XYZ file of N, CA, C and O in Angstrom:
588
model
N 26.071 -17.211 24.592
C 26.608 -16.093 23.433
C 27.244 -15.161 24.073
O 27.382 -14.368 24.619
N 28.670 -15.334 23.506
C 29.509 -14.636 24.142
C 29.481 -13.149 23.540
O 29.893 -12.199 24.402
N 28.593 -12.849 22.617
C 28.868 -11.738 22.053
C 27.575 -10.864 22.739
O 27.407 -9.607 22.802
N 26.819 -11.629 23.668
C 25.432 -10.780 24.186
C 26.104 -9.865 25.447
O 25.962 -10.369 26.465
N 26.186 -8.764 25.480
C 27.223 -7.777 26.235
C 25.489 -7.233 27.211
O 24.568 -7.298 26.942
N 26.401 -6.379 27.795
C 25.444 -5.561 28.725
C 24.641 -4.547 28.320
O 23.232 -4.213 28.317
N 25.173 -3.567 26.879
C 24.275 -3.317 26.101
C 22.672 -3.939 25.468
O 21.730 -3.534 25.213
N 22.995 -5.122 25.166
C 21.821 -5.741 24.440
C 21.413 -6.308 25.795
O 19.962 -6.325 25.325
N 21.966 -6.475 26.832
C 20.906 -6.622 27.970
C 19.750 -5.589 28.160
O 18.495 -5.737 28.598
N 20.657 -4.521 28.274
C 19.656 -3.147 28.452
C 18.971 -3.059 27.808
O 17.674 -2.595 27.977
N 18.910 -3.240 26.393
C 18.157 -2.830 25.379
C 17.116 -3.856 25.416
O 15.719 -3.318 25.203
N 17.259 -5.254 25.812
C 16.160 -6.388 25.919
C 15.081 -5.502 26.874
O 14.073 -5.829 27.224
N 15.901 -5.331 28.221
C 15.075 -5.089 29.453
C 14.050 -3.882 28.769
O 13.019 -3.569 29.554
N 14.792 -2.326 28.436
C 14.124 -1.456 27.661
C 12.493 -1.640 27.097
O 11.441 -1.742 27.365
N 13.074 -2.997 25.939
C 11.758 -3.660 25.358
C 10.560 -4.192 25.734
O 9.372 -3.744 25.441
N 11.403 -5.166 27.058
C 10.322 -5.763 28.011
C 9.334 -4.681 28.908
O 7.886 -4.763 28.846
N 9.986 -3.534 29.289
C 9.481 -2.640 29.677
C 8.246 -2.193 29.164
O 7.050 -1.845 29.614
N 9.258 -1.559 27.743
C 7.455 -0.867 26.839
C 6.763 -1.870 26.820
O 5.386 -1.666 26.736
N 6.773 -2.877 26.314
C 5.896 -3.767 25.841
C 4.411 -4.572 27.349
O 3.593 -4.630 27.348
N 5.588 -4.066 28.324
C 4.529 -4.327 30.031
C 3.630 -3.443 29.617
O 2.745 -3.489 30.326
N 4.105 -2.153 29.403
C 3.410 -0.968 29.517
C 2.145 -0.548 28.721
O 1.108 -0.347 29.057
N 2.384 -1.282 27.295
C 2.181 -1.676 26.227
C 0.774 -1.870 26.852
O -0.739 -1.679 26.463
N 0.872 -3.455 27.082
C 0.198 -3.813 27.737
C -1.120 -3.594 28.936
O -2.273 -3.734 28.866
N -0.360 -2.828 29.712
C -0.752 -2.626 30.791
C -1.766 -1.414 30.358
O -3.399 -1.095 30.987
N -1.495 -0.549 29.583
C -2.208 0.689 29.476
C -3.088 0.398 28.010
O -4.002 1.162 27.607
N -3.661 -0.474 27.317
C -4.521 -1.448 26.438
C -4.218 -0.885 25.236
O -5.073 -0.631 24.008
N -2.943 -1.112 24.609
C -2.383 -0.649 23.464
C -2.554 0.698 22.813
O -3.246 0.880 21.990
N -2.695 1.757 23.451
C -2.535 3.054 22.817
C -1.569 3.201 21.548
O -0.717 2.513 21.788
N -1.861 4.193 20.749
C -0.819 4.259 19.567
C 0.528 4.890 19.892
O 1.540 4.173 19.359
N 0.558 5.700 20.493
C 1.765 6.244 21.287
C 2.738 5.263 22.137
O 3.876 5.651 21.504
N 1.897 4.426 23.021
C 3.097 3.701 23.383
C 3.700 2.399 22.395
O 4.363 1.935 22.501
N 2.400 2.264 21.392
C 2.641 0.891 20.544
C 4.198 1.698 19.438
O 4.929 0.791 19.515
N 4.169 2.879 19.232
C 5.190 3.512 18.753
C 6.620 3.354 19.440
O 7.644 3.144 19.300
N 6.490 3.705 21.068
C 7.687 3.573 21.712
C 8.240 2.437 21.693
O 9.266 1.975 21.570
N 7.176 1.027 21.543
C 7.848 -0.173 21.679
C 8.301 -1.032 20.644
O 9.258 -1.480 20.524
N 7.769 -0.166 19.449
C 8.281 -0.960 18.411
C 9.824 -0.245 18.203
O 10.589 -0.591 17.576
N 9.305 1.404 18.429
C 11.224 1.479 18.696
C 12.315 1.026 19.276
O 13.075 0.684 19.082
N 11.686 1.121 20.645
C 12.502 -0.072 21.173
C 12.837 -1.187 20.727
O 14.204 -1.691 20.924
N 11.938 -2.112 20.188
C 12.262 -2.967 20.043
C 13.259 -3.206 18.207
O 14.345 -3.959 18.411
N 12.788 -1.879 17.549
C 13.779 -2.317 16.516
C 15.647 -1.697 16.815
O 16.664 -2.021 16.164
N 15.543 -0.514 18.006
C 16.858 -0.374 18.765
C 17.724 -1.476 19.190
O 18.636 -1.982 19.232
N 16.791 -2.415 20.082
C 17.249 -3.607 20.419
C 17.663 -4.845 19.229
O 19.111 -5.049 19.882
N 17.151 -4.796 18.122
C 17.568 -5.749 17.017
C 18.853 -5.136 16.430
O 19.641 -5.965 16.076
N 18.523 -3.916 16.088
C 20.131 -3.045 15.256
C 21.251 -3.051 16.417
O 22.288 -3.665 15.957
N 20.923 -3.079 18.078
C 22.285 -3.437 18.842
C 22.425 -4.294 18.985
O 24.271 -4.940 18.921
N 21.711 -5.466 18.947
C 22.176 -7.092 18.644
C 22.541 -7.416 17.686
O 23.873 -8.221 17.516
N 22.357 -6.758 16.196
C 22.912 -7.192 14.719
C 24.380 -6.742 14.928
O 25.409 -7.523 14.294
N 24.556 -5.647 15.188
C 25.959 -4.631 15.146
C 26.958 -5.444 16.573
O 28.159 -5.939 15.952
N 26.512 -5.763 17.570
C 27.209 -6.438 18.432
C 27.497 -7.460 18.082
O 28.964 -7.972 18.380
N 27.145 -8.488 17.473
C 27.095 -10.105 16.456
C 28.243 -9.903 15.855
O 28.997 -10.358 15.948
N 28.020 -8.651 14.780
C 28.642 -8.450 13.872
C 30.158 -7.716 14.500
O 31.067 -8.644 13.312
N 29.956 -7.309 14.990
C 31.460 -6.837 15.521
C 32.445 -8.076 15.942
O 33.508 -8.175 15.940
N 32.022 -8.928 16.984
C 31.983 -10.040 17.652
C 33.164 -11.071 16.387
O 33.903 -11.377 16.656
N 31.910 -11.423 15.741
C 32.690 -12.263 14.552
C 33.472 -11.459 14.201
O 34.626 -12.293 13.406
N 33.705 -10.599 13.580
C 34.803 -9.732 12.780
C 36.037 -9.414 13.799
O 36.977 -9.975 13.125
N 36.033 -9.083 14.950
C 36.862 -9.671 15.919
C 37.925 -11.405 15.740
O 39.042 -10.835 15.762
N 37.269 -11.983 15.516
C 37.529 -13.752 15.405
C 37.837 -13.360 14.003
O 39.025 -14.112 13.760
N 37.343 -13.069 13.242
C 38.131 -12.998 11.730
C 39.424 -12.456 12.158
O 40.247 -12.841 11.333
N 39.578 -11.249 12.484
C 40.652 -10.338 12.407
C 41.774 -11.286 13.142
O 43.067 -11.555 12.776
N 41.353 -12.033 14.294
C 42.269 -13.262 14.899
C 42.922 -14.274 13.964
O 43.626 -14.734 13.831
N 41.481 -14.447 13.170
C 41.939 -15.913 12.488
C 43.299 -15.212 11.120
O 44.030 -16.232 10.862
N 42.943 -14.061 10.806
C 44.030 -13.787 9.449
C 45.472 -13.307 10.591
O 46.527 -13.557 10.045
N 45.942 -12.907 11.843
C 46.994 -12.560 12.166
C 47.116 -13.982 12.953
O 48.108 -13.963 13.635
N 46.776 -15.606 12.985
C 47.269 -16.132 14.118
C 48.566 -16.704 13.356
O 48.447 -16.665 12.222
N 49.520 -17.359 14.216
C 50.871 -17.588 13.888
C 51.029 -19.122 14.411
O 51.855 -19.727 13.217
N 50.024 -19.844 14.608
C 50.425 -21.125 14.784
C 48.701 -21.974 14.905
O 48.162 -21.811 15.152
N 48.991 -23.292 14.761
C 47.765 -24.345 14.981
C 46.934 -24.394 15.545
O 45.775 -23.877 15.509
N 47.430 -24.311 17.093
C 46.704 -24.047 18.492
C 45.932 -23.188 18.328
O 44.578 -23.172 18.557
N 46.778 -22.116 18.432
C 46.036 -21.028 18.185
C 44.822 -20.869 17.179
O 43.678 -20.403 17.406
N 45.009 -21.465 16.493
C 43.572 -21.122 14.826
C 42.660 -22.080 15.756
O 42.023 -21.022 15.233
N 42.703 -23.286 15.827
C 41.466 -24.075 16.168
C 41.128 -23.104 18.136
O 39.804 -23.102 17.673
N 41.748 -22.517 18.383
C 41.295 -22.343 19.772
C 40.361 -20.784 19.232
O 39.490 -20.927 19.855
N 40.701 -20.467 18.453
C 40.083 -19.219 18.007
C 38.603 -20.084 17.030
O 37.465 -19.400 17.219
N 38.862 -21.006 16.203
C 37.229 -21.527 15.353
C 36.891 -21.993 16.682
O 35.390 -21.867 16.105
N 37.086 -22.611 17.560
C 36.122 -23.205 18.737
C 35.346 -22.271 19.175
O 34.109 -22.412 19.571
N 35.817 -20.873 18.838
C 34.816 -19.949 20.045
C 33.555 -19.364 18.604
O 32.465 -19.232 19.251
N 33.594 -19.399 17.512
C 33.110 -19.851 16.851
C 31.519 -20.877 16.464
O 30.702 -20.752 16.046
N 32.221 -21.924 17.406
C 31.086 -23.235 16.972
C 30.147 -23.255 18.175
O 30.473 -22.689 19.315
N 28.961 -23.720 17.996
C 28.025 -23.706 18.868
C 27.867 -24.979 19.777
O 28.969 -25.886 19.591
N 28.085 -24.560 20.975
C 28.297 -25.502 21.870
C 27.136 -26.506 21.850
O 25.852 -25.551 21.984
N 27.060 -27.762 22.063
C 25.597 -28.261 22.503
C 25.829 -28.390 23.736
O 25.772 -28.210 24.915
N 24.083 -28.370 23.674
C 23.346 -28.304 25.214
C 23.765 -29.383 25.907
O 24.163 -30.444 25.432
N 24.284 -28.792 27.264
C 24.343 -29.732 28.522
C 22.528 -30.706 28.666
O 22.165 -29.818 29.044
N 23.063 -32.070 29.041
C 21.694 -32.884 29.153
C 21.745 -33.125 30.664
O 22.680 -33.978 30.735
N 20.780 -32.841 31.318
C 20.910 -33.260 32.702
C 20.393 -34.868 32.648
O 19.045 -34.988 32.306
N 20.836 -35.851 33.240
C 20.873 -37.274 32.991
C 20.039 -37.341 34.530
O 20.684 -37.700 35.927
N 18.746 -37.196 34.879
C 18.043 -37.486 36.225
C 17.779 -38.698 36.572
O 17.426 -39.767 37.639
N 18.375 -40.114 35.878
C 17.814 -41.520 35.583
C 19.122 -42.190 36.283
O 20.244 -41.980 35.781
N 19.062 -42.823 37.083
C 20.018 -43.461 38.194
C 20.563 -44.745 37.477
O 19.598 -45.367 36.681
N 22.018 -45.172 37.726
C 22.378 -46.617 37.162
C 21.508 -47.519 37.117
O 21.137 -48.167 36.301
N 21.236 -47.740 38.309
C 19.895 -48.674 38.834
C 18.870 -48.622 37.833
O 18.422 -49.873 37.599
N 18.178 -47.920 37.493
C 17.285 -47.454 37.168
C 17.508 -47.769 35.458
O 16.551 -48.467 34.666
N 18.751 -47.217 34.726
C 18.836 -48.205 33.571
C 19.349 -49.642 33.568
O 18.421 -50.046 32.736
N 19.796 -49.929 34.540
C 20.158 -51.268 34.852
C 18.840 -52.579 34.616
O 18.790 -53.424 33.889
N 17.604 -51.351 35.289
C 16.266 -52.480 35.677
C 15.717 -52.303 34.578
O 15.174 -53.115 33.812
N 15.999 -51.234 33.804
C 15.231 -50.865 32.065
C 15.914 -52.212 31.477
O 15.007 -53.034 30.837
N 16.929 -52.061 30.846
C 17.232 -53.171 30.421
C 17.273 -54.792 30.619
O 17.338 -55.276 29.651
N 17.448 -54.718 32.086
C 17.377 -56.119 32.338
C 15.973 -56.651 31.989
O 15.773 -57.841 31.533
N 14.820 -55.479 32.108
C 13.674 -55.988 31.831
C 13.340 -56.244 30.492
O 13.010 -57.111 29.662
N 14.421 -54.918 29.578
C 14.499 -55.343 28.018
C 14.679 -56.319 27.620
O 14.366 -56.955 26.356
N 16.167 -57.119 27.835
C 16.409 -57.656 27.314
C 16.591 -59.169 28.204
O 17.200 -60.556 27.674
N 16.164 -59.387 29.437
C 15.470 -60.491 29.644
C 16.772 -60.926 30.925
O 16.776 -59.634 31.588
N 17.128 -61.841 30.939
C 17.953 -62.108 32.008
C 19.575 -61.736 31.807
O 20.052 -61.212 30.952
N 20.403 -61.252 33.020
C 21.665 -60.786 33.154
C 22.752 -61.900 32.303
O 22.690 -62.732 33.137
N 23.334 -61.730 31.488
C 24.325 -62.963 30.922
C 25.610 -63.023 31.587
O 26.054 -61.521 32.320
N 26.158 -63.792 31.719
C 27.240 -64.021 32.385
C 28.431 -64.293 31.473
O 28.045 -64.697 30.016
N 30.115 -64.109 31.842
C 30.508 -64.450 30.263
C 30.628 -65.813 30.020
O 30.987 -65.838 28.763
N 29.973 -66.676 30.412
C 30.293 -68.130 29.865
C 28.879 -68.312 29.384
O 28.377 -69.573 28.400
N 28.156 -67.353 29.010
C 26.944 -67.404 28.186
C 27.221 -66.841 26.764
O 26.480 -67.168 25.691
N 28.344 -66.174 26.835
C 28.456 -65.176 25.135
C 29.179 -66.136 24.826
O 30.888 -66.590 25.014
N 28.970 -66.590 23.383
C 29.793 -67.335 22.613
C 30.939 -66.568 22.216
O 31.260 -65.299 21.994
N 31.911 -67.318 21.850
C 33.731 -66.983 21.526
C 33.630 -67.114 19.791
O 33.414 -68.256 20.135
N 33.876 -65.950 19.320
C 34.114 -66.630 17.993
C 35.687 -66.191 17.832
O 36.109 -64.781 18.489
N 36.466 -67.080 16.809
C 37.726 -66.337 17.060
C 38.107 -65.557 15.946
O 37.021 -65.439 14.788
N 38.786 -63.977 16.295
C 38.488 -63.134 15.850
C 39.723 -62.920 14.988
O 39.988 -61.448 14.145
N 40.587 -63.696 14.389
C 41.941 -63.576 14.018
C 41.369 -63.441 12.657
O 40.756 -64.131 11.932
N 42.366 -62.872 11.962
C 42.321 -62.661 10.231
C 43.708 -62.756 9.713
O 44.774 -62.322 10.370
N 44.004 -63.520 8.845
C 45.586 -64.579 8.378
C 46.321 -62.967 7.538
O 47.169 -62.300 7.940
N 45.224 -61.894 6.957
C 45.784 -61.087 6.351
C 46.123 -60.036 7.308
O 46.989 -59.125 7.145
N 45.097 -59.757 8.014
C 44.854 -58.519 8.606
C 46.129 -58.857 10.385
O 46.303 -57.681 10.771
N 46.161 -59.695 10.690
C 47.027 -60.077 12.087
C 48.748 -60.640 11.381
O 49.331 -60.630 12.667
N 48.834 -60.338 10.157
C 50.639 -60.701 9.878
C 51.108 -59.180 10.258
O 50.806 -58.404 10.338
N 52.424 -59.602 10.593
C 53.577 -58.863 10.909
C 53.450 -57.795 9.813
O 53.553 -58.077 8.644
N 53.678 -56.465 9.878
C 54.047 -55.533 9.117
C 55.353 -55.433 8.842
O 56.253 -55.381 9.530
N 55.720 -55.476 7.844
C 56.997 -55.199 7.080
C 57.785 -53.656 7.227
O 57.089 -52.830 6.815
N 58.755 -53.599 6.789
C 59.616 -52.443 6.831
C 59.070 -51.858 5.076
O 59.205 -50.363 5.046
N 59.245 -52.853 3.870
C 58.476 -52.684 3.211
C 57.236 -51.063 3.138
O 57.286 -50.408 2.746
N 56.526 -52.118 3.563
C 55.105 -51.781 3.914
C 54.811 -50.244 4.566
O 54.421 -49.224 4.410
N 55.945 -50.341 5.654
C 55.895 -49.203 6.448
C 56.759 -48.096 5.599
O 56.229 -46.280 5.613
N 57.566 -47.691 4.729
C 58.194 -47.559 4.297
C 57.091 -46.323 2.737
O 57.062 -45.448 2.296
N 56.104 -47.904 2.452
C 55.372 -47.285 1.065
C 54.161 -46.397 2.069
O 53.730 -45.205 1.211
N 53.600 -46.666 3.474
C 52.871 -45.694 3.936
C 53.683 -44.390 3.967
O 52.845 -43.373 4.195
N 54.865 -44.490 4.247
C 55.036 -42.809 4.948
C 55.573 -42.312 3.432
O 55.259 -40.726 3.370
N 55.503 -43.189 2.202
C 55.502 -41.965 1.199
C 54.370 -41.400 0.643
O 54.218 -40.381 0.170
N 52.881 -41.891 1.414
C 52.090 -41.186 1.080
C 51.595 -40.243 2.103
O 50.430 -39.625 2.040
N 52.420 -40.423 2.976
C 52.029 -38.961 4.283
C 52.111 -37.536 3.424
O 53.217 -37.187 3.128
N 51.473 -36.628 4.190
C 51.524 -34.959 3.929
C 52.428 -34.656 4.499
O 52.389 -35.130 6.062
N 52.985 -33.365 4.481
C 53.883 -32.819 4.935
C 53.450 -31.915 6.009
O 52.379 -31.686 5.825
N 54.081 -31.868 7.285
C 53.340 -30.474 7.923
C 52.320 -31.224 9.039
O 51.343 -30.219 9.687
N 51.562 -32.461 9.149
C 50.850 -33.117 9.809
C 51.418 -33.753 11.104
O 52.288 -34.350 10.911
N 50.725 -33.426 11.880
C 50.649 -33.673 13.255
C 50.656 -35.561 13.381
O 49.696 -35.791 12.634
N 51.231 -36.234 14.416
C 51.069 -37.258 14.652
C 49.708 -37.505 15.463
O 48.760 -36.649 15.994
N 48.894 -38.643 15.130
C 48.021 -39.400 16.115
C 48.204 -39.093 17.353
O 49.381 -39.141 18.284
N 47.630 -40.043 18.168
C 47.585 -40.486 19.764
C 48.721 -41.345 20.014
O 49.477 -41.390 20.681
N 48.887 -42.237 18.761
C 49.931 -43.005 19.365
C 51.436 -42.631 18.884
O 52.095 -43.372 18.881
N 51.621 -41.228 18.260
C 52.572 -40.967 17.991
C 52.807 -41.085 16.795
O 54.677 -40.586 16.430
N 52.405 -41.696 16.055
C 53.069 -42.214 14.385
C 52.480 -41.405 13.619
O 51.446 -41.050 13.131
């Protein structure tokens, strides 16, 4: 969370300290009110900090001049997928699937079927290229193949 700054951390620590003190003293009403106020302040700080961060990104999006800068800014809003640690070795995976699937197959075991198709494997004509080009939208970048 890039918006979670030192103010948020400090407020969270105040809430934790107030809660520990509240539990330690047996939940007296005066300490409970201190804890409730600290928690309320923490939530307000988090809400304000997050809204300022999102507002700054919105401002950047309004002022962006090119496509790469736009997408870089949008990427900041996206949540990142958590990284998953894989503690299973390659040999363990292989053993598991060998038990699951049976014996290890060799290229001779795998049947080959002809995958050619007369229509799909025919040569592309100039007329087909020109027709496809007419359907393309302006201002779009080419794919990985440069077409």
